[in-house]
Amino acid sequence: MKIISEINGFILAGGKSSRMGTDKALLMIQDEPLLKRMITIVSPFCKSLGVSGSNAEYSKFNVQLIPDLYIGCGPISGIYSSLNYSNADWNLLVSVDVPFINDELLRLLFSNIGEYDCIIPEHNSGVEPLIGLYNKQTLPVIEKMIKNGEYKLRSLLSKLNTRFVDCNSLVEKFPGLFMNINRMEDFLAI
C-alpha cells in the first residue's frame, strides 16, 4: 500500500560493520539477507528506492546504489548522499540494521508530515535518527556540518525543525521494534 507516492526511500547500508566483523546487510534473517528484508519493508511506501552503500554485491537486489559523497563521516554522509541524489522533497531513510520496524511505525511517521525538516521516532530509550523522514531542504545544514567535521546525528536533529514522534505505545506492542543489530551477539540473539 503506497502511503505518499512522491516520497523516495533509502536504506542506509554504507557502514563499515566493524563491530559485526562482516557486512550486516548480507546477514541472513528469517531466510533472507537483511538488505532484502529492509527493501521489502520500505519499498511499498516509496515511489523509488535506493541503497546508500557501495558494496557491489548489493546490486543483485535491483536497487540503485548511492555511494557516499563524503568518505569517513559515518551515517551523516549516507543521509547527505541519499538526499542529494533524491528528486523528492520528503525521503524515508532507514538503517539496514533495524529488521523489526514495521508498517505501523512507518504509517505513524508518515502521518506526521507537515512543516518540519525531519520526522524522527522517539521512545523511552531514546531517539532513532536513522529511521525517519528527512526533507531535502536540510541538505545545506547537513553539508555545513560535514564540512565543519561535525558528524553527530543528535547535533543535526538539534539544528533542524525536528518533529519527534512518540513511539512508546508501539514499543509496548512490538518490544523488538527498534532492535539494532550492531554486534554478532545481537544477531545471534534473534
Short mmCIF file of C-alpha atoms in Angstrom, two decimals:
data_model
loop_
_atom_site.label_atom_id
_atom_site.label_comp_id
_atom_site.label_asym_id
_atom_site.label_seq_id
_atom_site.Cartn_x
_atom_site.Cartn_y
_atom_site.Cartn_z
CA MET A 1 0.00 0.00 0.00
CA LYS A 2 1.51 3.32 -1.04
CA ILE A 3 1.16 5.98 1.61
CA ILE A 4 2.53 9.05 -0.19
CA SER A 5 3.62 8.36 -3.75
CA GLU A 6 6.05 11.25 -4.05
CA ILE A 7 8.40 10.02 -1.32
CA ASN A 8 11.71 8.31 -2.10
CA GLY A 9 13.19 5.67 0.19
CA PHE A 10 16.80 4.96 1.05
CA ILE A 11 18.30 2.15 3.07
CA LEU A 12 21.50 3.18 4.80
CA ALA A 13 23.89 0.26 4.33
CA GLY A 14 27.21 2.00 3.79
CA GLY A 15 28.71 1.43 7.22
CA LYS A 16 31.90 -0.49 7.85
CA SER A 17 30.16 -3.07 10.08
CA SER A 18 33.33 -3.00 12.20
CA ARG A 19 31.59 -4.17 15.38
CA MET A 20 29.91 -7.00 13.48
CA GLY A 21 33.02 -8.17 11.63
CA THR A 22 31.06 -8.84 8.44
CA ASP A 23 28.70 -6.88 6.19
CA LYS A 24 25.44 -6.62 8.16
CA ALA A 25 23.35 -6.07 5.06
CA LEU A 26 24.15 -9.59 3.84
CA LEU A 27 23.37 -11.40 7.11
CA MET A 28 20.52 -13.87 6.81
CA ILE A 29 17.41 -13.02 8.85
CA GLN A 30 14.45 -15.38 8.53
CA ASP A 31 15.93 -16.99 5.39
CA GLU A 32 16.70 -13.77 3.52
CA PRO A 33 19.52 -11.23 3.51
CA LEU A 34 18.89 -8.33 5.87
CA LEU A 35 19.06 -5.85 2.98
CA LYS A 36 16.37 -7.74 1.07
CA ARG A 37 14.18 -7.76 4.19
CA MET A 38 14.55 -3.99 4.54
CA ILE A 39 13.77 -3.46 0.85
CA THR A 40 10.56 -5.46 1.32
CA ILE A 41 9.55 -3.36 4.36
CA VAL A 42 10.34 0.07 2.88
CA SER A 43 9.50 -0.22 -0.84
CA PRO A 44 5.67 -0.19 -0.54
CA PHE A 45 5.90 3.29 0.99
CA CYS A 46 8.09 4.90 -1.67
CA LYS A 47 8.00 5.77 -5.36
CA SER A 48 11.62 4.68 -5.71
CA LEU A 49 14.19 3.02 -3.51
CA GLY A 50 17.95 3.33 -3.28
CA VAL A 51 20.66 1.90 -1.08
CA SER A 52 23.28 4.16 0.42
CA GLY A 53 26.35 1.98 0.10
CA SER A 54 28.87 0.88 -2.47
CA ASN A 55 29.21 -2.88 -1.96
CA ALA A 56 28.89 -4.32 -5.47
CA GLU A 57 27.03 -7.33 -4.02
CA TYR A 58 24.05 -5.05 -3.26
CA SER A 59 23.35 -4.66 -6.98
CA LYS A 60 21.84 -8.16 -7.03
CA PHE A 61 18.85 -6.67 -5.17
CA ASN A 62 17.95 -4.49 -8.19
CA VAL A 63 18.15 -1.16 -6.39
CA GLN A 64 20.10 1.98 -7.19
CA LEU A 65 23.36 2.16 -5.21
CA ILE A 66 24.23 5.61 -3.85
CA PRO A 67 27.92 5.95 -2.91
CA ASP A 68 28.92 8.34 -0.14
CA LEU A 69 29.87 11.77 -1.39
CA TYR A 70 31.91 12.32 1.77
CA ILE A 71 34.06 9.40 2.99
CA GLY A 72 34.75 8.56 6.63
CA CYS A 73 31.98 10.67 8.16
CA GLY A 74 29.64 7.92 9.30
CA PRO A 75 25.86 7.84 8.79
CA ILE A 76 25.54 11.59 8.23
CA SER A 77 27.30 11.10 4.89
CA GLY A 78 24.78 8.42 3.87
CA ILE A 79 21.93 10.77 4.76
CA TYR A 80 23.53 13.62 2.82
CA SER A 81 24.35 11.45 -0.21
CA SER A 82 20.82 9.98 -0.32
CA LEU A 83 19.13 13.38 -0.06
CA ASN A 84 21.49 14.83 -2.65
CA TYR A 85 20.58 12.01 -5.05
CA SER A 86 16.84 12.25 -4.40
CA ASN A 87 14.39 14.09 -6.63
CA ALA A 88 11.70 14.19 -3.90
CA ASP A 89 11.12 16.69 -1.11
CA TRP A 90 10.42 14.02 1.52
CA ASN A 91 12.60 10.94 1.86
CA LEU A 92 12.32 7.91 4.11
CA LEU A 93 15.74 6.90 5.42
CA VAL A 94 16.15 3.65 7.31
CA SER A 95 19.27 1.93 8.57
CA VAL A 96 19.75 -1.59 7.26
CA ASP A 97 20.26 -3.00 10.76
CA VAL A 98 16.77 -2.49 12.26
CA PRO A 99 14.99 -5.57 10.88
CA PHE A 100 11.85 -5.37 13.01
CA ILE A 101 10.50 -1.98 12.02
CA ASN A 102 7.06 -2.37 10.51
CA ASP A 103 4.18 -0.80 8.60
CA GLU A 104 2.61 0.64 11.74
CA LEU A 105 5.75 2.60 12.57
CA LEU A 106 6.15 3.88 9.02
CA ARG A 107 2.48 4.90 8.81
CA LEU A 108 2.84 6.77 12.10
CA LEU A 109 5.86 8.68 10.79
CA PHE A 110 4.11 9.49 7.51
CA SER A 111 1.04 10.75 9.37
CA ASN A 112 3.23 13.44 10.97
CA ILE A 113 4.45 15.03 7.73
CA GLY A 114 4.00 18.76 7.99
CA GLU A 115 6.04 21.92 8.28
CA TYR A 116 9.12 20.14 9.58
CA ASP A 117 12.63 19.36 8.36
CA CYS A 118 12.57 15.79 9.63
CA ILE A 119 10.31 13.37 11.46
CA ILE A 120 12.04 11.04 13.90
CA PRO A 121 10.73 8.32 16.25
CA GLU A 122 11.42 8.65 19.95
CA HIS A 123 10.67 6.35 22.87
CA ASN A 124 11.73 5.89 26.48
CA SER A 125 15.11 4.50 25.42
CA GLY A 126 15.96 7.42 23.14
CA VAL A 127 15.59 8.79 19.63
CA GLU A 128 16.11 6.94 16.35
CA PRO A 129 17.74 9.35 13.85
CA LEU A 130 18.45 6.51 11.39
CA ILE A 131 14.76 5.73 10.97
CA GLY A 132 12.93 8.77 9.76
CA LEU A 133 11.66 11.14 7.16
CA TYR A 134 14.06 13.85 6.02
CA ASN A 135 13.21 16.79 3.80
CA LYS A 136 15.63 17.57 1.00
CA GLN A 137 15.72 21.19 2.21
CA THR A 138 18.02 20.02 5.03
CA LEU A 139 20.94 19.46 2.62
CA PRO A 140 22.72 22.80 3.26
CA VAL A 141 22.66 22.25 7.05
CA ILE A 142 23.98 18.70 6.70
CA GLU A 143 26.70 19.74 4.26
CA LYS A 144 27.83 22.56 6.55
CA MET A 145 28.07 20.14 9.47
CA ILE A 146 30.13 17.67 7.43
CA LYS A 147 32.48 20.39 6.19
CA ASN A 148 32.91 21.52 9.82
CA GLY A 149 33.77 17.96 10.91
CA GLU A 150 30.57 17.67 12.95
CA TYR A 151 29.07 14.23 12.34
CA LYS A 152 26.77 13.55 15.30
CA LEU A 153 23.18 12.96 14.27
CA ARG A 154 21.76 14.30 17.54
CA SER A 155 23.52 17.56 16.79
CA LEU A 156 21.93 17.55 13.33
CA LEU A 157 18.47 17.00 14.80
CA SER A 158 19.00 19.92 17.19
CA LYS A 159 19.79 22.22 14.23
CA LEU A 160 16.66 21.22 12.30
CA ASN A 161 12.95 21.73 12.86
CA THR A 162 12.56 18.14 14.02
CA ARG A 163 9.22 16.52 14.81
CA PHE A 164 9.84 13.81 17.40
CA VAL A 165 7.07 11.20 17.25
CA ASP A 166 6.24 9.36 20.48
CA CYS A 167 6.51 5.63 19.73
CA ASN A 168 6.20 4.23 23.26
CA SER A 169 2.84 2.58 22.56
CA LEU A 170 4.35 0.86 19.51
CA VAL A 171 7.31 -0.36 21.58
CA GLU A 172 4.86 -1.83 24.10
CA LYS A 173 3.06 -3.61 21.26
CA PHE A 174 6.27 -4.64 19.45
CA PRO A 175 9.10 -4.84 22.03
CA GLY A 176 11.80 -5.54 19.41
CA LEU A 177 10.68 -2.74 17.08
CA PHE A 178 13.88 -0.72 17.38
CA MET A 179 16.26 -3.62 17.95
CA ASN A 180 19.54 -2.73 16.30
CA ILE A 181 21.95 -5.38 15.04
CA ASN A 182 25.43 -3.99 15.65
CA ARG A 183 27.37 -6.95 17.04
CA MET A 184 27.35 -10.67 16.44
CA GLU A 185 25.75 -11.13 19.87
CA ASP A 186 22.79 -9.01 18.71
CA PHE A 187 22.42 -11.12 15.60
CA LEU A 188 22.67 -14.42 17.47
CA ALA A 189 20.05 -13.23 19.98
CA ILE A 190 17.36 -13.04 17.29
#
